[in-house]
């Protein structure tokens, strides 16, 4: 670096001023970026800490409330026994039963050791676990005794104290019970060991060396990683030097504290500032070198194309080295899943810009190598189908929002394996296709790949045609087309990326490989580039018609993402189908796709429910069966249905559309399968084949005459949550079920049991497809990764990434909730007579199996903002989805009777 600065003495003051400006700009960039990073990361850390504290406080409150519920249940029962006059021995036996592990397991709560108490009339103490106190044990002096008397029949909770029997820190839950005469009869208690909360509390932190601890209402330590300081009083307002403390008071007056080392809390900020400083230093140094060398080039290297190429090669290498570092470091930071969106967006822009610059540098290097005669060809076998597929996939992204039709024609007689430099052949194809897309604003770009027999044995001529309907060129422009740094129509194409090296490099590559390139073009009509490349042939295998069709279909499916599909749906009011899926959102999606066909549609939420419908004598033209469902999957359900003698078509709906899956379904009783997200063309074909084509001509004609043929746009827009709130509501219910299940699974700890692992797979699989239906492909991709991790039993990935997925999914659910669902205000002005009338309408509509009328009345109730009835309305909504009219009638009757 010193030699470049030493050259400054030779140059004028203008260059020195430019260099000073560069250094100042980069210093300002580092300072402003550091300030923005500090605000962003600090906000992110605060959010993360608050989320952890809120979640932990909620869990602790729930855990502390469970013994209260249990004691209330047991005390009520004992009080009833007293009032019935049952013997004290029977009551003691009941307390002993309630202290057994079997009883605690049956009520799904094991966070107490035994039920004990004091019987006032008899003057006796009894412990259900059989503990016998010493002779000097006086119940009246114990904390629970006075607390229960003071509470006068309510549950009393003591402050933490050392239990006499266990000698560990516990809190007691105590309640006074009364006899038939209304006088106090006894005190019933259970204890909760504070140690049960220890792992939950101390492991809560956002950094590796952070920890949590708990204080009681007097700020005395009751839970701490260091058992030696239990009982000491801590001033939470004055943390130790280098530590940050965050506090949250629980409902019972206790204090949850999270401690984070200050260095760890700001570690990411320090790393980002270091990264930005290094990046700025690299770019500043690179720019200084470029400015100095450009000045030197002006003075000493003014002639000779060879000298120009040497200079560019040296410059490209010097830029490439720091660029590789920039891209590498940026990619490392992008792998951090906890980055905020602002930071991730900035890093992605840095990476994309660097990658584009590196592409230009690579072009310069290739040109320099070609001119220096140092370009090496690496010959090896390569798969033609893979080469074409990769090229098409890359270049489809170049279309962007342009109205361009991309055509692909592949000769089925092409050799399957060729011998050559695959990388350079791809480079040629990419340069030609990217040129076509750059200079075509609207119209078509077509790639054609065929082969001709070569003169030499074991060789073929790979014939590549790239045609477009773009700007085209005149004769003079075609003659200059392959000149280095040559571009035409610069005013029209000023926004087009590139420096004009692509075609020059392409021609040199083709010539180096012994091939030829020719161009025919006409202004405003387009161009055709024809390449003939000699390649070796390995074996006699050809692509074949199926592979050629697959390549064409790949191109078609990619194009479908940019152009809506138009298909004609015939009305089939004579048809009846059953949709079986455990994810409510998927049922809505399927119903939405099937609605234009005017079919009679029923649904079932499980394989068991589908079997019951068949047992009930229902017959369907098609059963659309989901593959992966909890407890009984679609394959098992279909086997049972077939064993019952059911012969009508069953079509699998599956997101597991890997190679060989079709044979598995067809070999297990299915007639066909359709992959998720549902391909509406495959769905249309299945309906036509399995329903329409089985009807007599007069039935089909009558349906056509009644409804008419009509073409509708693809269901994508209809199914988007912003256009169909019902889908969002269904998704929210599905997501809440999965979130609850995943939280329970993760609370059980890693590694998961076989049962928990299968439940984990089912719920991540369900969320994968449901999120795809909601157009949240980012979250769907995470769910897919977690599902695969479950299948692979990769506990490390499950433990590391599931909590983040749960947080992201919870956030998304909150975003989807309508304002009335998240408002904390209760609407007290609801006209209950209006609610009663609408419920009566729903009941009457269900009695007549009129789903539309029931849905209309339900929507009117929801519009009235009746927060107290949210659970009732959600239940009716779910039952209405599955056409469970009798159950809805029963639910409304039960609500009316209990009101």
Short mmCIF file of C-alpha atoms in Angstrom, two decimals, residues 60-61 64 157 159-160 214-220 222 236 247-257:
data_model
loop_
_atom_site.label_atom_id
_atom_site.label_comp_id
_atom_site.label_asym_id
_atom_site.label_seq_id
_atom_site.Cartn_x
_atom_site.Cartn_y
_atom_site.Cartn_z
CA UNK A 60 -44.41 -19.35 36.02
CA UNK A 61 -47.87 -17.92 36.70
CA UNK A 64 -48.04 -21.62 40.32
CA UNK A 157 -50.59 -18.99 49.43
CA UNK A 159 -44.39 -16.93 51.40
CA UNK A 160 -41.50 -19.35 50.68
CA UNK A 214 -36.27 -14.93 41.25
CA UNK A 215 -36.93 -12.66 44.24
CA UNK A 216 -39.91 -12.75 46.57
CA UNK A 217 -41.95 -9.66 47.43
CA UNK A 218 -39.28 -8.55 49.93
CA UNK A 219 -36.50 -8.86 47.31
CA UNK A 220 -35.08 -11.97 48.96
CA UNK A 222 -35.63 -17.69 46.25
CA UNK A 236 -32.21 -5.02 41.69
CA UNK A 247 -36.99 -7.04 35.95
CA UNK A 248 -40.63 -8.10 35.67
CA UNK A 249 -43.04 -8.34 38.65
CA UNK A 250 -45.35 -11.37 38.69
CA UNK A 251 -48.99 -11.32 39.73
CA UNK A 252 -48.11 -12.77 43.17
CA UNK A 253 -45.61 -9.98 43.92
CA UNK A 254 -42.45 -11.97 43.10
CA UNK A 255 -39.83 -10.49 40.80
CA UNK A 256 -38.33 -12.23 37.75
CA UNK A 257 -34.84 -10.92 37.01
#
